[in-house]
Coordinates of C-alpha atoms in Angstrom, one line a residue:
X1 CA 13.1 -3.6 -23.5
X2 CA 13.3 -2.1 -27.2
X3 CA 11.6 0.7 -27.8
X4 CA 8.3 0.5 -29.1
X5 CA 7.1 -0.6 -32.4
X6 CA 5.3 1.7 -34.7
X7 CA 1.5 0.2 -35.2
X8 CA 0.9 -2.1 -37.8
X9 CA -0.5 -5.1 -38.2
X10 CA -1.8 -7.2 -35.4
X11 CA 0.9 -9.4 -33.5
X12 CA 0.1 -13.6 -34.3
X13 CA 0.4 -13.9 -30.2
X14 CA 1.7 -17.0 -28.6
X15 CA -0.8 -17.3 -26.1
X16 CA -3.9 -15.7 -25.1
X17 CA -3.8 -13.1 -22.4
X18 CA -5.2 -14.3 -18.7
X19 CA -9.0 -14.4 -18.0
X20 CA -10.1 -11.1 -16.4
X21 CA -10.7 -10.9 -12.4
X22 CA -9.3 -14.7 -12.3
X23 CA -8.1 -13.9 -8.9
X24 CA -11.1 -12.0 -7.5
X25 CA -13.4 -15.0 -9.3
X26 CA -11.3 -17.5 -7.4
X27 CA -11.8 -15.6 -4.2
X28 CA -15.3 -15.2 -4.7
X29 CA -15.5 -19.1 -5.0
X30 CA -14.1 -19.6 -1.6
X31 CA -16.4 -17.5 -0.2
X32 CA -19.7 -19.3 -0.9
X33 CA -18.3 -22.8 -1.2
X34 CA -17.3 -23.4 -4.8
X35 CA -14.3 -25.2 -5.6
X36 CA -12.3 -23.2 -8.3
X37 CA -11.4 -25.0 -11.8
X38 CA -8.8 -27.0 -11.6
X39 CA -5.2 -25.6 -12.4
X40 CA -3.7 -26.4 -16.0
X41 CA -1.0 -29.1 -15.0
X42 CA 0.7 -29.6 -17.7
X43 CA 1.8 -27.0 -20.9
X44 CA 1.3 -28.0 -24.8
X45 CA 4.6 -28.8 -26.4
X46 CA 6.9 -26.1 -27.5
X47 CA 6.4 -25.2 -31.5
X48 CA 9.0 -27.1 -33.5
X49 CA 10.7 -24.1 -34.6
X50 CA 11.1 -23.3 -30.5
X51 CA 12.6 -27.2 -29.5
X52 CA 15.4 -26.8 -32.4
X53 CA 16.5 -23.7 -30.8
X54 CA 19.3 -23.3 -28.7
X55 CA 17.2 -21.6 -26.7
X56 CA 15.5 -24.2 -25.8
X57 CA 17.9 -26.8 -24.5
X58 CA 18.5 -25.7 -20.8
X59 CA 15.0 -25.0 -20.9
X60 CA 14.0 -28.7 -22.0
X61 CA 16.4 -30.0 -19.2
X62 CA 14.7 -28.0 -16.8
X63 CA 11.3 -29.1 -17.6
X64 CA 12.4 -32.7 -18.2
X65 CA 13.0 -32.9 -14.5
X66 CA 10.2 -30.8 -13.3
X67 CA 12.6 -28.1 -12.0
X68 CA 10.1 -25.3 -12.3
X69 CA 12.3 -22.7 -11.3
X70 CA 15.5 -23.2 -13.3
X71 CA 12.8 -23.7 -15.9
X72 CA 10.7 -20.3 -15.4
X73 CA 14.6 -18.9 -15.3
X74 CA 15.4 -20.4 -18.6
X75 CA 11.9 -19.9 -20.1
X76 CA 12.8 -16.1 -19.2
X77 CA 16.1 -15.7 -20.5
X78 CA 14.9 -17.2 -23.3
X79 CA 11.9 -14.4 -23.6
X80 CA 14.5 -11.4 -23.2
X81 CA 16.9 -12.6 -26.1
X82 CA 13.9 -12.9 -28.2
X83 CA 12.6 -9.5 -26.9
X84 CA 16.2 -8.0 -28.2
X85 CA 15.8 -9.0 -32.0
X86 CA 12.1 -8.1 -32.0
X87 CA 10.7 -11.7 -32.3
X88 CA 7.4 -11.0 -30.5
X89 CA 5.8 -14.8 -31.2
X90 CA 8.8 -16.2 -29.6
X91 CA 8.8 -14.3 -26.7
X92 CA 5.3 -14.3 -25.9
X93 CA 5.8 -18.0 -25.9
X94 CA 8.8 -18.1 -23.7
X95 CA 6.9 -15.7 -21.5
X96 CA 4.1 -17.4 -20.8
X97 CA 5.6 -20.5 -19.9
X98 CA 7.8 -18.7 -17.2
X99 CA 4.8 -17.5 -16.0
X100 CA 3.3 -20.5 -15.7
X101 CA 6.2 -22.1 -14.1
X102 CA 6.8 -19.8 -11.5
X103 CA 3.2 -19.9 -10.0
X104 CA 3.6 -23.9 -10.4
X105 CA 6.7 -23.3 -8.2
X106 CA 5.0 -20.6 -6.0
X107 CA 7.6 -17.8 -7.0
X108 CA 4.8 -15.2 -6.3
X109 CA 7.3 -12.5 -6.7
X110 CA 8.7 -13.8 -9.7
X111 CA 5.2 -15.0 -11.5
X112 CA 4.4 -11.2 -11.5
X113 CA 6.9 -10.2 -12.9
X114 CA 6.4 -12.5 -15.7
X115 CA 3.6 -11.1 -16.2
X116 CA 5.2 -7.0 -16.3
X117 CA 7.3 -8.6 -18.9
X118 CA 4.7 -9.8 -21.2
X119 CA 3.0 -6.8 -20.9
X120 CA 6.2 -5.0 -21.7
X121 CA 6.7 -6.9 -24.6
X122 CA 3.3 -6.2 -26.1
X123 CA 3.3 -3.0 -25.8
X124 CA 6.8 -2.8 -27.3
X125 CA 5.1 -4.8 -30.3
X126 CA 2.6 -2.5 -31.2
X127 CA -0.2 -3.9 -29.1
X128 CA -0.9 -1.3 -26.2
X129 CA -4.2 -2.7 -25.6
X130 CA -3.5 -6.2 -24.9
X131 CA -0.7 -5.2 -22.5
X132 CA -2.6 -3.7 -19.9
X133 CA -4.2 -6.7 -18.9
X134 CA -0.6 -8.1 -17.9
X135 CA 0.1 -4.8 -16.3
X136 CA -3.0 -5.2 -14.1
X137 CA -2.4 -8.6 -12.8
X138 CA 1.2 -7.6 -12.3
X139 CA 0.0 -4.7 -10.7
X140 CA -2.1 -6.2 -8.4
X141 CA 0.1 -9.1 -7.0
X142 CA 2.6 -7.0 -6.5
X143 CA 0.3 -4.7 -4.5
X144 CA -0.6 -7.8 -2.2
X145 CA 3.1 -8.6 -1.9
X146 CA 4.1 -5.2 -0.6
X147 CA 6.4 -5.2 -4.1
X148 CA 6.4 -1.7 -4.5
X149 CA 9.4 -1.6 -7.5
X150 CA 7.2 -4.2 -8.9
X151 CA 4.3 -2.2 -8.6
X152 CA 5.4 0.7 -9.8
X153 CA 7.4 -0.8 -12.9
X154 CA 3.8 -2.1 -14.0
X155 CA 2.2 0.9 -13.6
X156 CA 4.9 2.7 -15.1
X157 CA 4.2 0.8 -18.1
X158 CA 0.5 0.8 -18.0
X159 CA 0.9 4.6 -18.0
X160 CA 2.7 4.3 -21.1
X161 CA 0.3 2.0 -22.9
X162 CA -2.3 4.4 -21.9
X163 CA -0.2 7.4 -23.7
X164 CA 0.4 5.1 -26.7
X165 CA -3.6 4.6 -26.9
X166 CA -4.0 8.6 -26.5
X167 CA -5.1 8.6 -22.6
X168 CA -2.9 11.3 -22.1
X169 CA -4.4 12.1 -18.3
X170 CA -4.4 8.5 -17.3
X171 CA -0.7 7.7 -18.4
X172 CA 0.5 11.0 -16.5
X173 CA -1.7 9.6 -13.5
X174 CA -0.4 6.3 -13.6
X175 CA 3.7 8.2 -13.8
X176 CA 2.9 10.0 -10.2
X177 CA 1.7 6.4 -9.1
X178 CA 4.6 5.0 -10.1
X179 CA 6.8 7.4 -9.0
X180 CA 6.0 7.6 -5.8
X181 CA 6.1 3.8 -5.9
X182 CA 9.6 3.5 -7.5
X183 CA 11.3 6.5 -5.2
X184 CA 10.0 5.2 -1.6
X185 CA 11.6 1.5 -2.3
X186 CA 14.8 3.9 -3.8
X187 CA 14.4 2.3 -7.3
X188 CA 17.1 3.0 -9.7
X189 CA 17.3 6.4 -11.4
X190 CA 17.1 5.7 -14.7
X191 CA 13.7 4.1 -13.8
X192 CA 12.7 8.0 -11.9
X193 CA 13.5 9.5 -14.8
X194 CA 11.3 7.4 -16.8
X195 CA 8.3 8.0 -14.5
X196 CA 9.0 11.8 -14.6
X197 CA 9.3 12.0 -18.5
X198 CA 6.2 10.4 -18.6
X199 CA 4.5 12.7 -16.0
X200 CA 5.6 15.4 -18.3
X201 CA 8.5 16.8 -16.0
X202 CA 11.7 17.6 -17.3
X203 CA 14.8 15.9 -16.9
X204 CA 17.1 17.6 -13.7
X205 CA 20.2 18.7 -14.8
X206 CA 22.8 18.4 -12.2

């Protein structure tokens, strides 16, 4: 991801972020009898200026056909171009719909992290506060499906929203959670050395 935005002006979002506790509502639903709402089965159509991109064309095909996961892997790719030359609207919108289509598809693994990347691109926009949502539902399927690089990327960026919103001890809090996430499933080191900056270490020098 780019680095992060300096503040300014709210971001015109593509989509809203997810309810709170959806999952925990849903559970608690099951356990006295009440049918959850039904799922969203279909997606509103893609803004003009999105369809006449070329972007959008092995994405369309995808869809078209109701291949959900060559679409969630289009709708992705699509989201990290747009992340590189700062469009935020784009990619929000791109980013939701892979979301959407890898839980239609039952990628668990994949939906969350969708959802890491949306939060990642917020928080690169500027918006710190509406990322941690994303980070917590990342965070949370990721702990039920014993992802721990998942888990500790999303914490790991949690940790930084919370430094960019001046919650110094709860970003160095959430860095030891994700370190010790990232180094027990022997994570890359460039993402240690992220987690340590942010705990406030210094960098090793070999």
């Amino acid at each position: 991801m780019q680095p992060r935005a300096r503040r300014g002006p709210p971001v015109p979002w593509g989509a809203p972020p997810p309810r709170p506790l959806a999952k925990v509502l849903v559970r608690a639903r099951s356990l006295f009898g009440t049918p959850p709402p039904p799922a969203r089965t279909s997606l509103p159509e893609l803004p003009v200026a999105l369809l006449r991109s070329e972007l959008a064309t092995p994405y369309l095909a995808a869809q078209a056909v109701g291949q959900h996961p060559d679409a969630g892997a289009a709708a992705t790719a699509a989201m990290e171009q747009a992340v590189t030359q700062r469009d935020w609207w784009p990619a929000d919108i791109w980013g939701h719909r892979a979301l959407w289509h890898y839980e239609r598809a039952g990628m668990e693994l994949e939906a969350t992290r969708a959802a890491r990347l949306i939060g990642d691109l917020r928080s690169a926009a500027g918006d710190p506060a509406s990322s941690r949502r994303y980070y917590a539902e990342a965070i949370s399927e990721a702990r039920d499906l014993a992802a721990e690089r998942e888990q500790g990327l999303a914490a790991l960026g949690m940790g930084r929203a919370a430094l960019d919103l001046s919650a110094v001890t709860t970003a160095r809090r959430l860095a030891q959670v994700a370190m010790e996430l990232l180094e027990r499933c022997g994570a890359p080191a460039d993402e240690l050395d992220a987690a340590r900056q942010l705990r406030g270490e210094e960098k090793e020098v070999s």
